[in-house]
Protein backbone atom coordinates (compact mmCIF):
# COMPACT_ATOMS: atom_id res chain seq x y z
CA UNK A 1 0.00 0.00 0.00
CA UNK A 2 1.31 3.49 -0.77
CA UNK A 3 0.03 6.94 0.06
CA UNK A 4 2.05 10.18 -0.25
CA UNK A 5 5.01 9.98 2.16
CA UNK A 6 4.58 6.42 3.36
CA UNK A 7 4.55 2.87 2.05
CA UNK A 8 3.42 -0.27 3.81
CA UNK A 9 5.93 -3.09 3.45
CA UNK A 10 4.71 -6.56 4.41
CA UNK A 11 6.66 -9.82 4.96
CA UNK A 12 6.98 -12.79 4.57
CA UNK A 13 5.23 -14.72 1.78
CA UNK A 14 2.78 -17.52 2.60
CA UNK A 15 1.72 -21.03 1.64
CA UNK A 16 -1.87 -21.68 0.65
CA UNK A 17 -3.93 -23.98 -1.54
CA UNK A 18 -4.29 -23.14 -5.23
CA UNK A 19 -7.32 -23.93 -7.44
CA UNK A 20 -6.09 -27.55 -7.73
CA UNK A 21 -5.93 -27.83 -3.93
CA UNK A 22 -2.14 -28.07 -4.07
CA UNK A 23 0.05 -26.24 -1.57
CA UNK A 24 1.69 -23.26 -3.27
CA UNK A 25 4.12 -20.57 -2.10
CA UNK A 26 2.86 -17.04 -2.70
CA UNK A 27 5.39 -14.16 -2.60
CA UNK A 28 5.42 -11.34 -0.05
CA UNK A 29 3.83 -8.83 -2.42
CA UNK A 30 0.69 -10.99 -2.32
CA UNK A 31 0.86 -10.88 1.48
CA UNK A 32 0.80 -7.10 1.11
CA UNK A 33 -2.14 -7.30 -1.30
CA UNK A 34 -4.01 -9.60 1.08
CA UNK A 35 -3.42 -7.18 3.93
CA UNK A 36 -4.41 -4.17 1.78
CA UNK A 37 -7.73 -5.87 1.07
CA UNK A 38 -8.29 -6.37 4.80
CA UNK A 39 -7.31 -2.80 5.64
CA UNK A 40 -9.66 -1.41 2.99
CA UNK A 41 -12.66 -2.67 4.94
CA UNK A 42 -11.59 -1.41 8.36
CA UNK A 43 -13.32 1.70 9.64
CA UNK A 44 -11.31 4.88 10.14
CA UNK A 45 -8.98 4.60 13.10
CA UNK A 46 -9.19 0.79 13.27
CA UNK A 47 -5.94 -1.15 13.12
CA UNK A 48 -5.29 -4.62 11.69
CA UNK A 49 -2.78 -5.41 14.45
CA UNK A 50 -3.26 -9.03 15.60
CA UNK A 51 -5.75 -9.71 12.80
CA UNK A 52 -5.62 -13.35 11.68
CA UNK A 53 -5.30 -14.30 8.01
CA UNK A 54 -6.66 -17.53 6.59
CA UNK A 55 -3.54 -19.06 4.99
CA UNK A 56 -1.99 -22.48 5.54
CA UNK A 57 1.48 -21.39 6.67
CA UNK A 58 4.07 -18.63 6.44
CA UNK A 59 7.00 -18.79 4.05
CA UNK A 60 9.24 -18.71 7.12
CA UNK A 61 8.93 -17.68 10.75
CA UNK A 62 10.89 -14.74 12.10
CA UNK A 63 12.68 -14.81 15.43
CA UNK A 64 11.58 -12.24 18.06
CA UNK A 65 14.69 -10.08 17.51
CA UNK A 66 14.06 -10.10 13.74
CA UNK A 67 10.44 -9.04 14.29
CA UNK A 68 11.56 -6.16 16.52
CA UNK A 69 14.10 -5.06 13.92
CA UNK A 70 11.50 -5.13 11.15
CA UNK A 71 8.96 -3.16 13.19
CA UNK A 72 11.64 -0.60 14.01
CA UNK A 73 12.29 -0.24 10.27
CA UNK A 74 8.62 0.07 9.32
CA UNK A 75 7.93 -3.47 8.06
CA UNK A 76 4.58 -5.05 8.93
CA UNK A 77 5.19 -8.75 9.38
CA UNK A 78 3.22 -11.89 10.10
CA UNK A 79 3.83 -14.42 12.84
CA UNK A 80 2.44 -17.85 13.70
CA UNK A 81 0.43 -18.00 16.91
CA UNK A 82 0.19 -21.56 18.24
CA UNK A 83 -3.32 -22.95 18.01
CA UNK A 84 -4.70 -19.84 16.29
CA UNK A 85 -2.93 -19.30 12.98
CA UNK A 86 -1.11 -16.52 11.13
CA UNK A 87 -1.54 -12.98 12.38
CA UNK A 88 -0.20 -9.51 11.63
CA UNK A 89 2.20 -8.41 14.38
CA UNK A 90 1.60 -4.66 14.00
CA UNK A 91 -0.16 -2.55 11.38
CA UNK A 92 2.50 0.08 10.63
CA UNK A 93 3.93 1.97 7.66
CA UNK A 94 7.50 2.57 6.56
CA UNK A 95 7.38 6.23 7.63
CA UNK A 96 10.44 6.86 9.75
CA UNK A 97 11.79 9.96 11.40
CA UNK A 98 13.92 9.84 14.52
CA UNK A 99 12.07 12.82 15.94
CA UNK A 100 8.55 11.55 15.23
CA UNK A 101 6.21 9.67 17.52
CA UNK A 102 4.43 6.44 16.68
CA UNK A 103 1.48 8.55 15.51
CA UNK A 104 3.21 8.96 12.17
CA UNK A 105 3.99 5.27 11.64
CA UNK A 106 0.62 3.72 12.59
CA UNK A 107 -1.30 3.02 9.38
CA UNK A 108 -4.68 3.46 11.06
CA UNK A 109 -3.76 6.93 12.37
CA UNK A 110 -2.41 8.07 9.01
CA UNK A 111 -5.54 6.89 7.17
CA UNK A 112 -7.70 8.59 9.80
CA UNK A 113 -5.77 11.85 9.39
CA UNK A 114 -6.10 11.74 5.60
CA UNK A 115 -9.85 11.20 5.65
CA UNK A 116 -10.23 13.71 8.48
CA UNK A 117 -8.59 16.55 6.53
CA UNK A 118 -10.35 15.59 3.31
CA UNK A 119 -13.73 15.78 5.03
CA UNK A 120 -12.89 19.11 6.66
CA UNK A 121 -11.65 20.57 3.37
CA UNK A 122 -14.82 19.51 1.55
CA UNK A 123 -17.00 21.07 4.25
CA UNK A 124 -15.10 24.36 4.28
CA UNK A 125 -14.93 24.62 0.49
CA UNK A 126 -18.68 24.06 0.21
CA UNK A 127 -19.40 26.82 2.74
CA UNK A 128 -16.73 29.43 2.07
CA UNK A 129 -15.14 29.20 -1.38
CA UNK A 130 -16.56 31.96 -3.60
CA UNK A 131 -17.75 34.02 -0.65
CA UNK A 132 -16.56 37.51 0.24
CA UNK A 133 -13.40 37.50 2.34
CA UNK A 134 -14.86 39.49 5.22
CA UNK A 135 -14.11 39.34 8.95
CA UNK A 136 -17.42 37.62 9.58
CA UNK A 137 -16.55 34.87 7.09
CA UNK A 138 -13.21 34.26 8.84
CA UNK A 139 -14.98 34.04 12.21
CA UNK A 140 -17.68 31.79 10.76
CA UNK A 141 -15.03 29.51 9.25
CA UNK A 142 -13.31 29.17 12.64
CA UNK A 143 -16.62 28.26 14.28
CA UNK A 144 -17.20 25.63 11.59
CA UNK A 145 -13.78 24.09 12.27
CA UNK A 146 -14.44 24.01 16.02
CA UNK A 147 -17.84 22.42 15.45
CA UNK A 148 -16.22 19.81 13.17
CA UNK A 149 -13.58 18.99 15.81
CA UNK A 150 -16.21 18.64 18.54
CA UNK A 151 -18.10 16.23 16.29
CA UNK A 152 -14.93 14.17 15.84
CA UNK A 153 -14.51 13.96 19.62
CA UNK A 154 -18.09 12.68 19.87
CA UNK A 155 -17.34 10.10 17.15
CA UNK A 156 -14.19 9.08 19.06
CA UNK A 157 -11.87 9.85 16.15
CA UNK A 158 -9.92 12.39 18.20
CA UNK A 159 -9.47 12.81 21.95
CA UNK A 160 -9.07 16.58 22.06
CA UNK A 161 -8.06 19.64 20.03
CA UNK A 162 -6.49 23.04 20.57
CA UNK A 163 -5.09 26.13 18.85
CA UNK A 164 -7.68 26.55 16.10
CA UNK A 165 -6.65 29.51 13.94
CA UNK A 166 -8.17 30.86 10.73
CA UNK A 167 -6.72 33.78 8.79
CA UNK A 168 -7.37 35.40 5.43
CA UNK A 169 -4.42 36.33 3.25
CA UNK A 170 -4.85 37.32 -0.37
CA UNK A 171 -7.25 34.90 -2.05
CA UNK A 172 -7.06 32.11 0.52
CA UNK A 173 -8.32 31.15 3.95
CA UNK A 174 -5.61 29.52 6.05
CA UNK A 175 -6.83 27.01 8.64
CA UNK A 176 -4.62 25.52 11.34
CA UNK A 177 -5.49 23.28 14.27
CA UNK A 178 -3.93 20.70 16.55
CA UNK A 179 -5.74 17.46 17.37
CA UNK A 180 -4.93 14.32 19.33
CA UNK A 181 -6.14 11.36 17.24
CA UNK A 182 -7.15 8.07 18.77
CA UNK A 183 -4.29 5.58 18.69
CA UNK A 184 -4.62 1.81 18.35
CA UNK A 185 -4.04 -0.49 21.30
CA UNK A 186 -1.13 -2.65 20.15
CA UNK A 187 -0.33 -4.35 23.44
CA UNK A 188 -1.85 -5.48 26.70
CA UNK A 189 0.75 -5.21 29.45
CA UNK A 190 -0.02 -7.00 32.71
CA UNK A 191 1.71 -6.58 36.05
CA UNK A 192 0.71 -9.09 38.70
CA UNK A 193 1.54 -8.55 42.37
CA UNK A 194 1.51 -11.63 44.57
CA UNK A 195 1.43 -11.73 48.35
CA UNK A 196 1.26 -14.29 51.12
CA UNK A 197 -2.10 -14.84 52.79
CA UNK A 198 -2.46 -16.23 56.29
CA UNK A 199 -4.92 -19.11 56.56
CA UNK A 200 -6.68 -19.73 59.84
CA UNK A 201 -9.59 -21.95 60.89
Coordinates of N, CA and C in Angstrom, one line a residue:
X1 N 0.9 -1.2 0.0 CA 0.0 0.0 0.0 C 0.9 1.2 0.0
X2 N 0.5 2.3 -0.7 CA 1.3 3.5 -0.8 C 0.4 4.7 -0.8
X3 N 0.8 5.7 0.0 CA 0.0 6.9 0.1 C 1.0 8.1 0.5
X4 N 1.2 9.0 -0.4 CA 2.0 10.2 -0.3 C 3.4 9.8 0.3
X5 N 3.7 10.1 1.6 CA 5.0 10.0 2.2 C 5.2 8.6 2.9
X6 N 4.4 7.7 2.7 CA 4.6 6.4 3.4 C 4.2 5.2 2.5
X7 N 4.8 4.1 2.8 CA 4.5 2.9 2.1 C 4.4 1.8 3.1
X8 N 3.5 0.8 2.9 CA 3.4 -0.3 3.8 C 4.1 -1.5 3.2
X9 N 5.2 -1.9 3.9 CA 5.9 -3.1 3.4 C 5.5 -4.3 4.3
X10 N 5.2 -5.4 3.7 CA 4.7 -6.6 4.4 C 5.6 -7.8 4.1
X11 N 5.9 -8.6 5.1 CA 6.7 -9.8 5.0 C 6.1 -10.9 6.0
X12 N 6.4 -12.1 5.7 CA 7.0 -12.8 4.6 C 5.9 -13.2 3.6
X13 N 6.2 -14.1 2.6 CA 5.2 -14.7 1.8 C 4.5 -15.8 2.6
X14 N 3.6 -16.5 1.9 CA 2.8 -17.5 2.6 C 2.5 -18.7 1.7
X15 N 2.2 -19.8 2.3 CA 1.7 -21.0 1.6 C 0.2 -21.1 1.7
X16 N -0.4 -21.5 0.6 CA -1.9 -21.7 0.7 C -2.2 -22.6 -0.5
X17 N -3.5 -23.1 -0.5 CA -3.9 -24.0 -1.5 C -4.3 -23.2 -2.8
X18 N -3.9 -23.7 -4.0 CA -4.3 -23.1 -5.2 C -5.6 -23.8 -5.7
X19 N -6.0 -23.4 -6.9 CA -7.3 -23.9 -7.4 C -7.4 -25.4 -7.6
X20 N -6.2 -26.1 -7.6 CA -6.1 -27.6 -7.7 C -5.9 -28.2 -6.4
X21 N -6.1 -27.4 -5.3 CA -5.9 -27.8 -3.9 C -4.5 -28.3 -3.6
X22 N -3.5 -27.7 -4.3 CA -2.1 -28.1 -4.1 C -1.5 -26.9 -3.3
X23 N -0.6 -27.3 -2.4 CA 0.1 -26.2 -1.6 C 1.0 -25.4 -2.5
X24 N 0.9 -24.1 -2.4 CA 1.7 -23.3 -3.3 C 2.2 -22.1 -2.5
X25 N 3.5 -21.7 -2.8 CA 4.1 -20.6 -2.1 C 3.8 -19.3 -2.8
X26 N 3.2 -18.3 -2.1 CA 2.9 -17.0 -2.7 C 3.9 -16.0 -2.2
X27 N 4.4 -15.1 -3.0 CA 5.4 -14.2 -2.6 C 4.8 -13.1 -1.7
X28 N 5.8 -12.3 -1.1 CA 5.4 -11.3 0.0 C 4.5 -10.2 -0.6
X29 N 4.7 -9.9 -1.9 CA 3.8 -8.8 -2.4 C 2.4 -9.2 -2.4
X30 N 2.1 -10.5 -2.4 CA 0.7 -11.0 -2.3 C 0.2 -11.0 -0.9
X31 N 1.2 -11.1 0.1 CA 0.9 -10.9 1.5 C 0.4 -9.4 1.7
X32 N 1.2 -8.5 1.0 CA 0.8 -7.1 1.1 C -0.6 -6.8 0.5
X33 N -0.8 -7.5 -0.6 CA -2.1 -7.3 -1.3 C -3.3 -7.9 -0.4
X34 N -3.0 -9.0 0.2 CA -4.0 -9.6 1.1 C -4.3 -8.7 2.3
X35 N -3.2 -8.1 2.8 CA -3.4 -7.2 3.9 C -4.1 -5.9 3.5
X36 N -3.8 -5.4 2.3 CA -4.4 -4.2 1.8 C -5.9 -4.4 1.6
X37 N -6.3 -5.6 1.2 CA -7.7 -5.9 1.1 C -8.4 -5.9 2.4
X38 N -7.7 -6.4 3.4 CA -8.3 -6.4 4.8 C -8.4 -4.9 5.3
X39 N -7.3 -4.2 5.1 CA -7.3 -2.8 5.6 C -8.4 -1.9 5.0
X40 N -8.7 -2.2 3.7 CA -9.7 -1.4 3.0 C -11.0 -1.5 3.6
X41 N -11.3 -2.5 4.4 CA -12.7 -2.7 4.9 C -12.7 -2.3 6.4
X42 N -11.6 -1.8 7.0 CA -11.6 -1.4 8.4 C -12.1 0.0 8.4
X43 N -12.8 0.3 9.5 CA -13.3 1.7 9.6 C -12.2 2.6 10.0
X44 N -12.4 3.9 9.8 CA -11.3 4.9 10.1 C -10.9 4.8 11.6
X45 N -9.5 4.7 11.8 CA -9.0 4.6 13.1 C -8.8 3.2 13.6
X46 N -9.3 2.2 12.9 CA -9.2 0.8 13.3 C -7.9 0.2 12.7
X47 N -7.2 -0.5 13.5 CA -5.9 -1.2 13.1 C -6.1 -2.6 12.8
X48 N -5.3 -3.2 12.0 CA -5.3 -4.6 11.7 C -4.3 -5.4 12.5
X49 N -3.7 -4.7 13.5 CA -2.8 -5.4 14.4 C -3.5 -6.6 15.1
X50 N -2.8 -7.8 15.1 CA -3.3 -9.0 15.6 C -4.5 -9.6 14.8
X51 N -4.7 -9.1 13.6 CA -5.8 -9.7 12.8 C -5.2 -11.0 12.3
X52 N -6.0 -12.0 12.2 CA -5.6 -13.3 11.7 C -6.0 -13.5 10.2
X53 N -5.1 -14.1 9.4 CA -5.3 -14.3 8.0 C -5.4 -15.8 7.7
X54 N -6.4 -16.1 6.9 CA -6.7 -17.5 6.6 C -5.8 -18.1 5.5
X55 N -4.5 -18.4 5.9 CA -3.5 -19.1 5.0 C -3.0 -20.3 5.7
X56 N -2.5 -21.2 4.9 CA -2.0 -22.5 5.5 C -0.8 -22.3 6.4
X57 N 0.2 -21.6 5.9 CA 1.5 -21.4 6.7 C 2.2 -20.2 6.1
X58 N 3.2 -19.7 6.9 CA 4.1 -18.6 6.4 C 5.3 -19.2 5.7
X59 N 5.8 -18.4 4.8 CA 7.0 -18.8 4.1 C 8.1 -19.2 5.0
X60 N 8.3 -18.4 6.0 CA 9.2 -18.7 7.1 C 8.8 -17.9 8.3
X61 N 9.3 -18.3 9.5 CA 8.9 -17.7 10.8 C 10.1 -16.9 11.2
X62 N 9.8 -15.6 11.6 CA 10.9 -14.7 12.1 C 11.1 -15.0 13.6
X63 N 12.3 -14.8 14.0 CA 12.7 -14.8 15.4 C 12.3 -13.5 16.1
X64 N 12.0 -13.5 17.4 CA 11.6 -12.2 18.1 C 12.5 -11.0 17.8
X65 N 13.8 -11.2 17.8 CA 14.7 -10.1 17.5 C 14.6 -9.6 16.1
X66 N 14.3 -10.5 15.1 CA 14.1 -10.1 13.7 C 12.8 -9.3 13.6
X67 N 11.7 -9.8 14.3 CA 10.4 -9.0 14.3 C 10.6 -7.6 14.8
X68 N 11.3 -7.5 16.0 CA 11.6 -6.2 16.5 C 12.3 -5.3 15.6
X69 N 13.3 -5.8 14.9 CA 14.1 -5.1 13.9 C 13.2 -4.6 12.7
X70 N 12.4 -5.5 12.3 CA 11.5 -5.1 11.1 C 10.5 -4.0 11.5
X71 N 9.9 -4.2 12.7 CA 9.0 -3.2 13.2 C 9.7 -1.8 13.3
X72 N 10.9 -1.8 13.9 CA 11.6 -0.6 14.0 C 11.9 0.1 12.7
X73 N 12.0 -0.8 11.6 CA 12.3 -0.2 10.3 C 11.0 -0.1 9.4
X74 N 9.9 -0.2 10.0 CA 8.6 0.1 9.3 C 8.1 -1.1 8.5
X75 N 8.4 -2.3 8.8 CA 7.9 -3.5 8.1 C 6.9 -4.2 8.9
X76 N 5.7 -4.3 8.3 CA 4.6 -5.0 8.9 C 4.8 -6.5 8.6
X77 N 4.9 -7.3 9.6 CA 5.2 -8.7 9.4 C 4.2 -9.7 10.1
X78 N 4.1 -10.9 9.6 CA 3.2 -11.9 10.1 C 4.0 -12.8 11.0
X79 N 3.3 -13.4 12.0 CA 3.8 -14.4 12.8 C 2.8 -15.5 13.0
X80 N 3.3 -16.7 13.4 CA 2.4 -17.8 13.7 C 2.1 -17.9 15.2
X81 N 0.9 -17.9 15.5 CA 0.4 -18.0 16.9 C -0.1 -19.4 17.1
X82 N 0.5 -20.2 18.0 CA 0.2 -21.6 18.2 C -1.3 -21.7 18.5
X83 N -1.9 -22.6 17.8 CA -3.3 -23.0 18.0 C -4.3 -22.0 17.4
X84 N -3.8 -20.9 16.8 CA -4.7 -19.8 16.3 C -4.5 -19.5 14.8
X85 N -3.2 -19.5 14.4 CA -2.9 -19.3 13.0 C -2.0 -18.2 12.7
X86 N -2.0 -17.6 11.6 CA -1.1 -16.5 11.1 C -1.7 -15.1 11.4
X87 N -1.0 -14.3 12.1 CA -1.5 -13.0 12.4 C -0.5 -11.9 12.1
X88 N -1.0 -10.7 11.9 CA -0.2 -9.5 11.6 C 0.3 -9.0 13.0
X89 N 1.6 -8.8 13.1 CA 2.2 -8.4 14.4 C 1.8 -7.0 14.7
X90 N 2.0 -6.1 13.8 CA 1.6 -4.7 14.0 C 1.3 -4.0 12.7
X91 N 0.3 -3.2 12.6 CA -0.2 -2.5 11.4 C 0.5 -1.2 11.3
X92 N 1.7 -1.2 10.7 CA 2.5 0.1 10.6 C 2.9 0.4 9.2
X93 N 3.4 1.6 9.0 CA 3.9 2.0 7.7 C 5.4 2.2 7.8
X94 N 6.1 2.4 6.6 CA 7.5 2.6 6.6 C 8.0 4.0 6.9
X95 N 7.0 4.9 7.3 CA 7.4 6.2 7.6 C 8.4 6.2 8.8
X96 N 9.5 6.8 8.6 CA 10.4 6.9 9.8 C 11.1 8.2 9.9
X97 N 11.2 8.7 11.1 CA 11.8 10.0 11.4 C 12.2 9.9 12.9
X98 N 13.4 10.0 13.1 CA 13.9 9.8 14.5 C 13.2 10.7 15.5
X99 N 12.7 11.9 15.0 CA 12.1 12.8 15.9 C 10.6 12.6 16.0
X100 N 10.0 11.7 15.3 CA 8.6 11.6 15.2 C 8.1 10.5 16.2
X101 N 6.8 10.6 16.6 CA 6.2 9.7 17.5 C 5.6 8.6 16.7
X102 N 5.1 7.6 17.4 CA 4.4 6.4 16.7 C 3.2 6.9 15.9
X103 N 2.7 8.1 16.2 CA 1.5 8.6 15.5 C 1.7 8.5 14.0
X104 N 2.9 8.8 13.6 CA 3.2 9.0 12.2 C 3.4 7.6 11.5
X105 N 3.7 6.6 12.3 CA 4.0 5.3 11.6 C 2.8 4.3 11.7
X106 N 1.8 4.6 12.5 CA 0.6 3.7 12.6 C -0.3 3.9 11.4
X107 N -0.5 2.9 10.6 CA -1.3 3.0 9.4 C -2.7 3.6 9.7
X108 N -3.3 3.1 10.8 CA -4.7 3.5 11.1 C -4.8 5.0 11.4
X109 N -3.8 5.5 12.0 CA -3.8 6.9 12.4 C -3.6 7.8 11.1
X110 N -2.7 7.3 10.2 CA -2.4 8.1 9.0 C -3.6 8.1 8.1
X111 N -4.3 6.9 8.0 CA -5.5 6.9 7.2 C -6.6 7.8 7.8
X112 N -6.7 7.7 9.1 CA -7.7 8.6 9.8 C -7.4 10.1 9.5
X113 N -6.1 10.5 9.6 CA -5.8 11.9 9.4 C -6.1 12.3 8.0
X114 N -5.8 11.4 7.0 CA -6.1 11.7 5.6 C -7.6 12.0 5.4
X115 N -8.4 11.1 5.9 CA -9.9 11.2 5.6 C -10.4 12.4 6.4
X116 N -9.8 12.6 7.6 CA -10.2 13.7 8.5 C -10.1 15.0 7.8
X117 N -8.9 15.3 7.2 CA -8.6 16.5 6.5 C -9.4 16.7 5.2
X118 N -9.6 15.6 4.5 CA -10.3 15.6 3.3 C -11.8 16.0 3.6
X119 N -12.4 15.4 4.6 CA -13.7 15.8 5.0 C -13.8 17.2 5.5
X120 N -12.9 17.7 6.2 CA -12.9 19.1 6.7 C -12.7 20.1 5.5
X121 N -11.8 19.7 4.6 CA -11.6 20.6 3.4 C -12.9 20.7 2.5
X122 N -13.6 19.5 2.3 CA -14.8 19.5 1.5 C -15.9 20.4 2.2
X123 N -16.0 20.3 3.5 CA -17.0 21.1 4.2 C -16.7 22.6 4.1
X124 N -15.5 22.9 4.3 CA -15.1 24.4 4.3 C -15.2 24.9 2.9
X125 N -14.8 24.2 1.9 CA -14.9 24.6 0.5 C -16.4 24.9 0.1
X126 N -17.3 23.9 0.5 CA -18.7 24.1 0.2 C -19.3 25.3 0.8
X127 N -18.8 25.7 2.0 CA -19.4 26.8 2.7 C -18.7 28.2 2.4
X128 N -17.4 28.2 2.1 CA -16.7 29.4 2.1 C -16.0 29.8 0.8
X129 N -15.8 28.8 -0.1 CA -15.1 29.2 -1.4 C -16.1 30.0 -2.2
X130 N -15.7 31.1 -2.8 CA -16.6 32.0 -3.6 C -17.3 33.0 -2.8
X131 N -17.1 33.0 -1.5 CA -17.8 34.0 -0.7 C -16.8 35.2 -0.5
X132 N -17.4 36.3 0.0 CA -16.6 37.5 0.2 C -15.6 37.2 1.4
X133 N -14.4 37.7 1.3 CA -13.4 37.5 2.3 C -13.5 38.5 3.5
X134 N -14.6 38.5 4.1 CA -14.9 39.5 5.2 C -14.4 38.9 6.6
X135 N -14.4 39.8 7.6 CA -14.1 39.3 8.9 C -15.1 38.3 9.5
X136 N -16.4 38.5 9.1 CA -17.4 37.6 9.6 C -17.3 36.2 9.0
X137 N -16.8 36.2 7.7 CA -16.5 34.9 7.1 C -15.4 34.1 7.8
X138 N -14.3 34.9 8.1 CA -13.2 34.3 8.8 C -13.7 33.7 10.2
X139 N -14.5 34.5 10.9 CA -15.0 34.0 12.2 C -15.9 32.8 12.1
X140 N -16.8 32.9 11.0 CA -17.7 31.8 10.8 C -16.9 30.5 10.4
X141 N -15.9 30.7 9.6 CA -15.0 29.5 9.2 C -14.4 28.9 10.5
X142 N -13.9 29.7 11.4 CA -13.3 29.2 12.6 C -14.3 28.4 13.5
X143 N -15.6 29.0 13.5 CA -16.6 28.3 14.3 C -17.0 26.9 13.6
X144 N -16.9 26.9 12.3 CA -17.2 25.6 11.6 C -16.1 24.6 11.9
X145 N -14.9 25.0 11.9 CA -13.8 24.1 12.3 C -13.9 23.6 13.7
X146 N -14.3 24.4 14.6 CA -14.4 24.0 16.0 C -15.6 23.0 16.1
X147 N -16.7 23.3 15.4 CA -17.8 22.4 15.4 C -17.5 21.1 14.9
X148 N -16.7 21.1 13.8 CA -16.2 19.8 13.2 C -15.4 19.0 14.2
X149 N -14.5 19.7 14.9 CA -13.6 19.0 15.8 C -14.4 18.4 17.0
X150 N -15.4 19.1 17.5 CA -16.2 18.6 18.5 C -17.0 17.4 18.1
X151 N -17.4 17.4 16.8 CA -18.1 16.2 16.3 C -17.2 15.0 16.2
X152 N -15.9 15.3 15.9 CA -14.9 14.2 15.8 C -14.6 13.6 17.2
X153 N -14.7 14.5 18.2 CA -14.5 14.0 19.6 C -15.7 13.1 20.0
X154 N -16.9 13.5 19.6 CA -18.1 12.7 19.9 C -18.0 11.3 19.2
X155 N -17.5 11.3 17.9 CA -17.3 10.1 17.1 C -16.1 9.3 17.6
X156 N -15.4 9.8 18.5 CA -14.2 9.1 19.1 C -13.1 8.9 18.0
X157 N -13.0 9.9 17.1 CA -11.9 9.9 16.1 C -10.7 10.7 16.7
X158 N -11.0 11.7 17.5 CA -9.9 12.4 18.2 C -10.3 12.5 19.7
X159 N -9.3 12.7 20.5 CA -9.5 12.8 21.9 C -9.7 14.3 22.4
X160 N -9.0 15.2 21.7 CA -9.1 16.6 22.1 C -8.5 17.4 20.9
X161 N -8.6 18.7 21.0 CA -8.1 19.6 20.0 C -7.7 20.9 20.7
X162 N -6.9 21.7 20.0 CA -6.5 23.0 20.6 C -5.9 23.9 19.4
X163 N -5.7 25.2 19.7 CA -5.1 26.1 18.9 C -5.7 26.2 17.4
X164 N -7.0 26.4 17.4 CA -7.7 26.6 16.1 C -7.5 28.0 15.7
X165 N -6.9 28.2 14.5 CA -6.6 29.5 13.9 C -7.1 29.6 12.5
X166 N -7.8 30.6 12.1 CA -8.2 30.9 10.7 C -7.8 32.3 10.4
X167 N -7.1 32.4 9.2 CA -6.7 33.8 8.8 C -7.0 33.9 7.3
X168 N -7.1 35.1 6.8 CA -7.4 35.4 5.4 C -6.2 36.2 4.9
X169 N -5.6 35.6 3.9 CA -4.4 36.3 3.3 C -4.6 36.2 1.7
X170 N -4.7 37.3 1.1 CA -4.9 37.3 -0.4 C -6.2 36.6 -0.7
X171 N -6.1 35.6 -1.6 CA -7.3 34.9 -2.1 C -7.6 33.6 -1.3
X172 N -6.9 33.4 -0.2 CA -7.1 32.1 0.5 C -7.4 32.3 2.0
X173 N -8.1 31.3 2.5 CA -8.3 31.1 3.9 C -7.3 30.1 4.4
X174 N -6.6 30.4 5.5 CA -5.6 29.5 6.1 C -6.1 29.0 7.4
X175 N -6.3 27.7 7.5 CA -6.8 27.0 8.6 C -5.7 26.2 9.3
X176 N -5.6 26.3 10.6 CA -4.6 25.5 11.3 C -5.3 25.0 12.6
X177 N -5.0 23.8 13.0 CA -5.5 23.3 14.3 C -4.5 22.2 14.7
X178 N -4.7 21.8 16.0 CA -3.9 20.7 16.5 C -5.0 19.7 17.1
X179 N -4.8 18.5 16.9 CA -5.7 17.5 17.4 C -5.0 16.2 17.8
X180 N -5.5 15.6 18.8 CA -4.9 14.3 19.3 C -5.8 13.2 18.8
X181 N -5.3 12.5 17.8 CA -6.1 11.4 17.2 C -6.1 10.1 18.2
X182 N -7.2 9.3 18.0 CA -7.2 8.1 18.8 C -6.0 7.2 18.2
X183 N -5.4 6.5 19.1 CA -4.3 5.6 18.7 C -4.7 4.1 19.0
X184 N -4.2 3.2 18.1 CA -4.6 1.8 18.3 C -4.0 1.2 19.6
X185 N -4.6 0.3 20.2 CA -4.0 -0.5 21.3 C -3.3 -1.7 20.7
X186 N -1.9 -1.6 20.7 CA -1.1 -2.6 20.2 C -0.7 -3.7 21.2
X187 N -0.8 -3.4 22.4 CA -0.3 -4.3 23.4 C -1.3 -4.3 24.6
X188 N -1.3 -5.4 25.4 CA -1.8 -5.5 26.7 C -0.7 -5.9 27.6
X189 N -0.4 -5.0 28.5 CA 0.7 -5.2 29.5 C 0.2 -5.5 30.8
X190 N 0.5 -6.6 31.4 CA 0.0 -7.0 32.7 C 1.1 -7.1 33.8
X191 N 0.8 -6.5 34.9 CA 1.7 -6.6 36.0 C 0.9 -7.2 37.2
X192 N 1.4 -8.4 37.6 CA 0.7 -9.1 38.7 C 1.5 -9.0 40.0
X193 N 0.9 -8.7 41.1 CA 1.5 -8.5 42.4 C 1.0 -9.7 43.3
X194 N 1.9 -10.5 43.7 CA 1.5 -11.6 44.6 C 1.9 -11.4 46.0
X195 N 1.1 -11.9 46.9 CA 1.4 -11.7 48.4 C 1.0 -13.0 49.1
X196 N 1.5 -13.1 50.3 CA 1.3 -14.3 51.1 C 0.0 -14.0 52.0
X197 N -0.9 -15.0 52.0 CA -2.1 -14.8 52.8 C -2.1 -15.8 53.9
X198 N -2.4 -15.3 55.1 CA -2.5 -16.2 56.3 C -3.8 -17.0 56.3
X199 N -3.7 -18.3 56.5 CA -4.9 -19.1 56.6 C -5.2 -19.5 58.0
X200 N -6.4 -19.3 58.5 CA -6.7 -19.7 59.8 C -8.1 -20.4 59.8
X201 N -8.3 -21.3 60.8 CA -9.6 -22.0 60.9 C -10.2 -21.7 62.2

